[in-house]
């Protein structure tokens, strides 16, 4: 009996496959009311058609490393041990490279609260984000030997995405307050039978990076107002490459920002963690 059902299901699958192969429109042929079908949208000019992005340009060369004392107000040197003991409020991208350790002390805020701001820490030694301390930025990249993120700590890139890749805006058009897009199209909660589906979809899909090495910002949500941009920001990007041990007792966030009641939410960004042991 079970075998019969299996065979029946298999034949049904074969028939479906053959039907689809010979008549691709079978999926979307029902009627116009069926027009939320993804297949219809692929042939729509409003939809970006190129889903195999060209390989990204090589990254620009690194700027010289920031200094532990002069640029970051810390104690020590990045080639031995740099300790951040007071809040750091950055206003632009920072690149930190050295042969030593980097410790952010308990409760310290290491922030660059601008859209698309980037903090890179590339050290041969160990990294600690201590109890209740936080890193807030659009992109956080860490290369370290050991890395420990203590209880109550947070790496927060929520809603701080920079610009989307050039292939797509990712951001919804119109003023329906739709959500941002990422791997797929964003959604819109507007119920309006007089509008075409393509007028109320959320943000376009985009993917600059691969699934194996995600490295895309989320996109912004739409607004409901021409004058004020209520859309939530896209989520940021986090990448950590840890040679030995990654101990994560804190939070790592790349959420889309909230659009409140007058805007769509942003879509989430990317988190990519790689370690010998986690
Ligand atoms: C950080 O700097 C920005 C821009 O200069 C400023 O708007 C913000 O209030 C500062 N935040 C803190 C906590 O000092
Ligand atoms: C880290 O620094 C090394 C050289 O010290 C460089 O080759 C590498 O590209 C850097 N990685 C990142 C992510 O910046
Ligand atoms: C950094 O974290 C490691 C591992 O949890 C711990 O053994 C070490 O004492 C910490 N160092 C500092 C300076 O916080
Ligand atoms: C961390 O924050 C929690 C909750 O706010 C607090 O109870 C705890 O005492 C803090 N720990 C340290 C070491 O500051
Ligand atoms: C990395 O962490 C592991 C586990 O705590 C420890 O055994 C090892 O000595 C650390 N490596 C360095 C270079 O601190
Ligand atoms: C981590 O922090 C939370 C809240 O700050 C607290 O409830 C929890 O007991 C802490 N866990 C450990 C292992 O310290
Ligand atoms: C993360 O950042 C967002 C936006 O700045 C903020 O609303 C949120 O409270 C932060 N989350 C944590 C856990 O710090």
Short mmCIF file of C-alpha atoms and ligand atoms in Angstrom, two decimals:
data_model
loop_
_atom_site.label_atom_id
_atom_site.label_comp_id
_atom_site.label_asym_id
_atom_site.label_seq_id
_atom_site.Cartn_x
_atom_site.Cartn_y
_atom_site.Cartn_z
CA UNK A 1 0.00 0.00 0.00
CA UNK A 2 2.72 2.37 1.02
CA UNK A 3 4.68 1.44 -2.05
CA UNK A 4 1.68 2.03 -4.27
CA UNK A 5 1.12 5.46 -2.79
CA UNK A 6 4.76 6.29 -3.25
CA UNK A 7 4.62 5.25 -6.88
CA UNK A 8 1.45 7.20 -7.42
CA UNK A 9 2.98 10.28 -5.90
CA UNK A 10 6.06 9.81 -8.04
CA UNK A 11 4.01 9.53 -11.22
CA UNK A 12 2.03 12.60 -10.24
CA UNK A 13 5.32 14.41 -9.73
CA UNK A 14 6.56 13.24 -13.14
CA UNK A 15 3.39 14.45 -14.81
CA UNK A 16 3.64 17.79 -13.08
CA UNK A 17 7.26 18.08 -14.11
CA UNK A 18 6.50 17.21 -17.72
CA UNK A 19 3.59 19.63 -17.79
CA UNK A 20 5.78 22.37 -16.44
CA UNK A 21 8.61 21.56 -18.81
CA UNK A 22 6.39 21.60 -21.83
CA UNK A 23 4.19 24.44 -20.65
CA UNK A 24 5.94 26.76 -18.25
CA UNK A 25 2.92 29.01 -18.15
CA UNK A 26 0.85 26.24 -16.49
CA UNK A 27 2.00 27.64 -13.15
CA UNK A 28 0.57 31.06 -13.79
CA UNK A 29 -2.11 30.48 -16.37
CA UNK A 30 -5.13 30.49 -14.06
CA UNK A 31 -6.25 34.06 -14.40
CA UNK A 32 -5.20 37.63 -13.87
CA UNK A 33 -6.12 37.31 -10.20
CA UNK A 34 -3.19 34.94 -9.94
CA UNK A 35 -0.78 37.69 -10.80
CA UNK A 36 1.24 37.61 -7.59
CA UNK A 37 3.06 34.68 -9.14
CA UNK A 38 6.82 35.18 -9.12
CA UNK A 39 6.96 33.74 -12.66
CA UNK A 40 4.88 36.56 -14.05
CA UNK A 41 7.15 39.06 -12.41
CA UNK A 42 10.27 37.64 -13.94
CA UNK A 43 9.06 38.86 -17.29
CA UNK A 44 8.06 42.21 -15.92
CA UNK A 45 10.28 45.11 -16.89
CA UNK A 46 9.87 46.68 -13.46
CA UNK A 47 11.72 43.77 -11.99
CA UNK A 48 15.49 43.68 -12.21
CA UNK A 49 16.25 40.69 -14.36
CA UNK A 50 19.95 40.07 -13.85
CA UNK A 51 20.40 37.73 -10.91
CA UNK A 52 24.01 36.78 -11.57
CA UNK A 53 25.86 39.86 -10.43
CA UNK A 54 29.30 40.47 -11.91
CA UNK A 55 32.12 39.81 -9.49
CA UNK A 56 32.59 42.79 -7.21
CA UNK A 57 35.50 45.15 -7.79
CA UNK A 58 38.58 44.44 -5.68
CA UNK A 59 38.36 46.18 -2.31
CA UNK A 60 40.31 49.43 -2.05
CA UNK A 61 43.65 49.15 -0.23
CA UNK A 62 43.45 49.51 3.53
CA UNK A 63 44.13 52.92 5.03
CA UNK A 64 46.88 52.95 7.66
CA UNK A 65 45.75 51.57 11.01
CA UNK A 66 44.21 53.88 13.57
CA UNK A 67 46.37 54.39 16.64
CA UNK A 68 45.24 53.02 20.00
CA UNK A 69 45.95 56.19 21.96
CA UNK A 70 45.64 59.07 19.49
CA UNK A 71 42.64 57.94 17.41
CA UNK A 72 40.77 55.71 19.86
CA UNK A 73 41.63 57.26 23.23
CA UNK A 74 42.76 53.87 24.49
CA UNK A 75 45.69 52.63 26.54
CA UNK A 76 48.63 50.74 25.03
CA UNK A 77 49.41 49.82 21.43
CA UNK A 78 47.70 47.66 18.83
CA UNK A 79 50.96 45.76 18.35
CA UNK A 80 51.02 44.67 22.01
CA UNK A 81 47.66 45.21 23.76
CA UNK A 82 45.19 48.03 23.25
CA UNK A 83 42.60 48.61 25.99
CA UNK A 84 39.55 50.75 25.32
CA UNK A 85 38.42 51.98 28.72
CA UNK A 86 36.14 54.93 27.84
CA UNK A 87 33.37 55.41 25.28
CA UNK A 88 34.47 55.99 21.69
CA UNK A 89 32.11 57.90 19.40
CA UNK A 90 33.47 57.62 15.87
CA UNK A 91 32.24 59.74 13.00
CA UNK A 92 33.87 57.88 10.13
CA UNK A 93 35.20 54.47 9.09
CA UNK A 94 38.04 53.06 11.13
CA UNK A 95 40.59 50.36 10.29
CA UNK A 96 42.54 48.82 13.15
CA UNK A 97 45.44 46.49 12.37
CA UNK A 98 48.23 45.16 14.56
CA UNK A 99 50.01 42.19 16.06
CA UNK A 100 48.58 42.46 19.58
CA UNK A 101 45.33 42.11 21.55
CA UNK A 102 42.35 44.43 21.59
CA UNK A 103 40.13 44.67 24.67
CA UNK A 104 36.99 46.73 25.06
CA UNK A 105 36.33 47.11 28.79
CA UNK A 106 33.01 46.46 30.61
CA UNK A 107 30.20 48.86 29.83
CA UNK A 108 32.22 50.77 27.20
CA UNK A 109 30.44 51.92 24.04
CA UNK A 110 32.48 51.71 20.86
CA UNK A 111 30.13 53.36 18.39
CA UNK A 112 29.96 54.81 14.92
CA UNK A 113 26.25 55.56 14.61
CA UNK A 114 26.20 56.54 10.90
CA UNK A 115 24.56 54.62 8.05
CA UNK A 116 27.18 52.43 6.39
CA UNK A 117 29.95 53.26 8.86
CA UNK A 118 32.56 50.53 8.98
CA UNK A 119 34.73 49.30 11.87
CA UNK A 120 37.39 46.75 10.98
CA UNK A 121 39.62 45.16 13.60
CA UNK A 122 42.34 42.97 12.11
CA UNK A 123 44.70 41.70 14.79
CA UNK A 124 46.98 38.69 15.30
CA UNK A 125 46.15 38.54 19.00
CA UNK A 126 42.92 38.15 20.98
CA UNK A 127 39.81 40.27 21.10
CA UNK A 128 37.39 40.80 24.02
CA UNK A 129 34.11 42.65 24.05
CA UNK A 130 33.53 42.69 27.81
CA UNK A 131 30.38 42.52 29.93
CA UNK A 132 27.70 45.06 28.90
CA UNK A 133 29.90 46.75 26.30
CA UNK A 134 28.66 47.45 22.80
CA UNK A 135 29.81 47.99 19.25
CA UNK A 136 27.33 49.93 17.12
CA UNK A 137 28.09 50.45 13.43
CA UNK A 138 26.93 49.64 9.88
CA UNK A 139 29.66 47.09 9.14
CA UNK A 140 31.76 45.25 11.71
CA UNK A 141 34.60 43.04 10.57
CA UNK A 142 36.90 41.20 12.94
CA UNK A 143 39.96 39.07 12.27
CA UNK A 144 41.53 37.75 15.47
CA UNK A 145 43.15 34.73 17.06
CA UNK A 146 40.66 34.23 19.94
CA UNK A 147 37.55 36.34 20.37
CA UNK A 148 35.27 36.52 23.42
CA UNK A 149 31.96 38.37 23.56
CA UNK A 150 30.86 38.49 27.18
CA UNK A 151 27.39 38.36 28.69
CA UNK A 152 25.35 41.49 28.04
CA UNK A 153 27.62 42.64 25.20
CA UNK A 154 26.22 43.43 21.78
CA UNK A 155 27.51 43.92 18.26
CA UNK A 156 24.63 45.94 16.86
CA UNK A 157 24.31 46.82 13.18
CA UNK A 158 20.51 47.13 13.33
CA UNK A 159 19.15 49.52 10.70
CA UNK A 160 22.58 51.02 9.92
CA UNK A 161 23.07 49.71 6.36
CA UNK A 162 24.93 51.77 3.81
CA UNK A 163 24.00 51.99 0.14
CA UNK A 164 22.77 48.89 -1.68
CA UNK A 165 24.82 47.42 -4.55
CA UNK A 166 24.46 49.21 -7.88
CA UNK A 167 22.42 46.42 -9.54
CA UNK A 168 19.31 47.26 -7.56
CA UNK A 169 17.88 49.78 -5.18
CA UNK A 170 16.46 47.08 -2.93
CA UNK A 171 14.18 49.83 -1.64
CA UNK A 172 10.46 49.83 -2.33
CA UNK A 173 9.03 52.45 -4.64
CA UNK A 174 5.80 54.30 -4.02
CA UNK A 175 4.35 55.47 -0.75
CA UNK A 176 2.66 52.36 0.60
CA UNK A 177 5.17 51.81 3.37
CA UNK A 178 6.23 48.41 2.02
CA UNK A 179 9.09 46.41 3.52
CA UNK A 180 12.65 46.26 2.20
CA UNK A 181 13.85 43.37 0.03
CA UNK A 182 16.89 41.11 0.40
CA UNK A 183 17.05 37.54 -0.95
CA UNK A 184 13.49 37.96 -2.19
CA UNK A 185 11.02 40.75 -2.68
CA UNK A 186 9.81 42.65 0.36
CA UNK A 187 6.15 42.44 1.29
CA UNK A 188 3.46 45.08 1.43
CA UNK A 189 0.46 44.82 3.71
CA UNK A 190 -1.64 47.22 1.63
CA UNK A 191 -4.95 45.65 0.59
CA UNK A 192 -6.12 47.53 -2.47
CA UNK A 193 -7.89 45.68 -5.23
CA UNK A 194 -7.58 48.69 -7.56
CA UNK A 195 -3.80 48.55 -7.57
CA UNK A 196 -1.62 46.25 -9.61
CA UNK A 197 0.54 43.92 -7.57
CA UNK A 198 3.72 45.49 -8.96
CA UNK A 199 2.63 48.79 -7.49
CA UNK A 200 2.46 47.46 -3.96
CA UNK A 201 5.33 45.00 -3.77
CA UNK A 202 8.07 45.78 -1.29
CA UNK A 203 11.74 46.27 -2.07
CA UNK A 204 13.49 44.50 -4.89
CA UNK A 205 15.58 41.42 -4.22
CA UNK A 206 19.31 41.81 -4.26
CA UNK A 207 22.31 39.74 -3.59
CA UNK A 208 25.80 40.97 -4.06
CA UNK A 209 27.31 38.15 -2.09
CA UNK A 210 27.00 34.39 -2.12
CA UNK A 211 25.00 32.28 0.34
CA UNK A 212 28.27 30.75 1.56
CA UNK A 213 29.80 34.14 2.27
CA UNK A 214 26.94 36.53 2.94
CA UNK A 215 28.06 40.14 2.84
CA UNK A 216 25.03 42.26 1.89
CA UNK A 217 23.30 45.05 3.69
CA UNK A 218 19.54 44.87 4.10
CA UNK A 219 17.54 47.47 2.23
CA UNK A 220 15.42 50.32 3.48
CA UNK A 221 11.68 50.07 3.98
CA UNK A 222 9.36 52.43 2.11
CA UNK A 223 7.67 55.49 3.55
CA UNK A 224 4.02 56.55 3.52
CA UNK A 225 4.91 60.20 3.08
CA UNK A 226 6.54 62.18 0.28
CA UNK A 227 8.05 64.66 2.71
CA UNK A 228 9.27 62.44 5.53
CA UNK A 229 11.21 59.22 5.09
CA UNK A 230 9.67 56.90 7.68
CA UNK A 231 11.16 53.68 6.28
CA UNK A 232 13.31 51.61 8.61
CA UNK A 233 17.00 51.32 7.68
CA UNK A 234 18.41 48.08 6.30
CA UNK A 235 20.36 45.77 8.57
CA UNK A 236 24.16 45.98 8.57
CA UNK A 237 26.93 43.46 8.01
CA UNK A 238 28.99 41.46 10.47
CA UNK A 239 31.92 39.25 9.54
CA UNK A 240 34.18 37.52 12.02
CA UNK A 241 37.11 35.29 11.19
CA UNK A 242 38.59 33.74 14.31
CA UNK A 243 41.62 31.50 14.08
CA UNK A 244 41.12 29.58 17.32
CA UNK A 245 38.20 30.07 19.72
CA UNK A 246 35.11 32.21 19.31
CA UNK A 247 33.12 32.48 22.56
CA UNK A 248 29.85 34.25 22.04
CA UNK A 249 27.84 35.03 25.17
CA UNK A 250 26.58 38.37 23.86
CA UNK A 251 24.32 39.31 20.98
CA UNK A 252 25.20 39.88 17.32
CA UNK A 253 22.49 41.81 15.46
CA UNK A 254 21.93 42.68 11.81
CA UNK A 255 18.20 43.34 11.95
CA UNK A 256 16.31 45.67 9.70
CA UNK A 257 15.27 48.92 11.37
CA UNK A 258 11.66 49.49 12.36
CA UNK A 259 9.50 51.75 10.22
CA UNK A 260 7.02 52.37 13.03
CA UNK A 261 3.38 52.79 11.98
CA UNK A 262 4.18 55.12 9.05
CA UNK A 263 6.89 53.18 7.28
CA UNK A 264 7.93 49.73 6.14
CA UNK A 265 10.58 47.83 8.05
CA UNK A 266 14.06 47.49 6.59
CA UNK A 267 15.27 44.03 5.64
CA UNK A 268 17.95 42.22 7.62
CA UNK A 269 21.62 42.35 6.69
CA UNK A 270 24.28 39.62 6.90
CA UNK A 271 26.21 37.83 9.63
CA UNK A 272 29.14 35.61 8.68
CA UNK A 273 31.04 33.84 11.47
CA UNK A 274 34.01 31.57 10.92
CA UNK A 275 36.10 30.02 13.67
CA UNK A 276 38.12 26.90 14.42
CA UNK A 277 35.91 26.35 17.44
CA UNK A 278 32.78 28.21 18.45
C1 LIG B 1 28.39 60.95 18.70
O1 LIG B 1 28.70 61.86 17.63
C2 LIG B 1 27.56 62.25 16.89
C3 LIG B 1 28.05 63.09 15.73
O2 LIG B 1 29.08 63.94 16.08
C4 LIG B 1 26.60 63.01 17.80
O3 LIG B 1 25.46 63.38 17.08
C5 LIG B 1 26.20 62.10 18.96
O4 LIG B 1 25.39 62.80 19.86
C6 LIG B 1 27.42 61.58 19.69
N1 LIG B 1 26.99 60.58 20.66
C7 LIG B 1 27.51 60.50 21.88
C8 LIG B 1 26.96 59.40 22.75
O5 LIG B 1 28.36 61.26 22.28
C1 LIG B 2 44.34 41.75 7.73
O1 LIG B 2 45.70 42.12 7.62
C2 LIG B 2 46.45 41.33 6.70
C3 LIG B 2 47.88 41.81 6.74
O2 LIG B 2 48.30 42.07 8.03
C4 LIG B 2 45.89 41.47 5.32
O3 LIG B 2 46.57 40.63 4.44
C5 LIG B 2 44.42 41.10 5.33
O4 LIG B 2 43.85 41.36 4.05
C6 LIG B 2 43.67 41.90 6.37
N1 LIG B 2 42.30 41.42 6.43
C7 LIG B 2 41.27 42.27 6.54
C8 LIG B 2 39.91 41.64 6.59
O5 LIG B 2 41.38 43.45 6.60
C1 LIG B 3 39.71 38.23 27.56
O1 LIG B 3 38.92 37.06 27.49
C2 LIG B 3 39.62 35.88 27.85
C3 LIG B 3 38.76 34.69 27.53
O2 LIG B 3 37.50 34.77 28.11
C4 LIG B 3 39.97 35.99 29.34
O3 LIG B 3 40.67 34.84 29.73
C5 LIG B 3 40.85 37.21 29.53
O4 LIG B 3 41.10 37.41 30.90
C6 LIG B 3 40.19 38.46 28.99
N1 LIG B 3 41.15 39.56 29.05
C7 LIG B 3 40.81 40.80 29.32
C8 LIG B 3 41.93 41.79 29.43
O5 LIG B 3 39.64 41.12 29.50
C1 LIG B 4 25.56 44.48 33.24
O1 LIG B 4 24.22 44.93 33.08
C2 LIG B 4 23.31 44.25 33.93
C3 LIG B 4 21.91 44.68 33.56
O2 LIG B 4 21.85 46.02 33.27
C4 LIG B 4 23.66 44.57 35.39
O3 LIG B 4 22.77 43.91 36.25
C5 LIG B 4 25.09 44.11 35.66
O4 LIG B 4 25.47 44.50 36.97
C6 LIG B 4 26.05 44.73 34.66
N1 LIG B 4 27.36 44.11 34.84
C7 LIG B 4 28.49 44.81 34.86
C8 LIG B 4 29.75 44.05 35.11
O5 LIG B 4 28.51 46.02 34.65
C1 LIG B 5 42.89 30.89 22.73
O1 LIG B 5 41.91 30.36 23.61
C2 LIG B 5 42.18 29.03 24.02
C3 LIG B 5 40.98 28.56 24.82
O2 LIG B 5 40.69 29.47 25.85
C4 LIG B 5 43.48 28.99 24.81
O3 LIG B 5 43.78 27.67 25.17
C5 LIG B 5 44.60 29.54 23.93
O4 LIG B 5 45.81 29.64 24.68
C6 LIG B 5 44.23 30.93 23.43
N1 LIG B 5 45.26 31.38 22.51
C7 LIG B 5 45.93 32.51 22.71
C8 LIG B 5 47.01 32.82 21.71
O5 LIG B 5 45.68 33.27 23.63
C1 LIG B 6 23.77 37.39 31.65
O1 LIG B 6 23.09 38.64 31.82
C2 LIG B 6 21.72 38.49 32.08
C3 LIG B 6 21.08 39.88 32.10
O2 LIG B 6 22.01 40.90 32.19
C4 LIG B 6 21.53 37.75 33.39
O3 LIG B 6 20.16 37.55 33.62
C5 LIG B 6 22.24 36.40 33.30
O4 LIG B 6 22.16 35.75 34.56
C6 LIG B 6 23.68 36.56 32.94
N1 LIG B 6 24.30 35.26 32.73
C7 LIG B 6 25.51 34.97 33.20
C8 LIG B 6 26.03 33.60 32.89
O5 LIG B 6 26.18 35.77 33.83
C1 LIG B 7 20.52 48.14 18.47
O1 LIG B 7 20.48 49.35 17.76
C2 LIG B 7 19.14 49.81 17.51
C3 LIG B 7 19.26 51.03 16.60
O2 LIG B 7 20.28 51.88 16.98
C4 LIG B 7 18.46 50.09 18.83
O3 LIG B 7 17.16 50.53 18.60
C5 LIG B 7 18.44 48.83 19.66
O4 LIG B 7 17.91 49.09 20.94
C6 LIG B 7 19.85 48.26 19.82
N1 LIG B 7 19.78 46.94 20.46
C7 LIG B 7 20.54 46.58 21.49
C8 LIG B 7 20.32 45.23 22.03
O5 LIG B 7 21.40 47.33 21.94
#
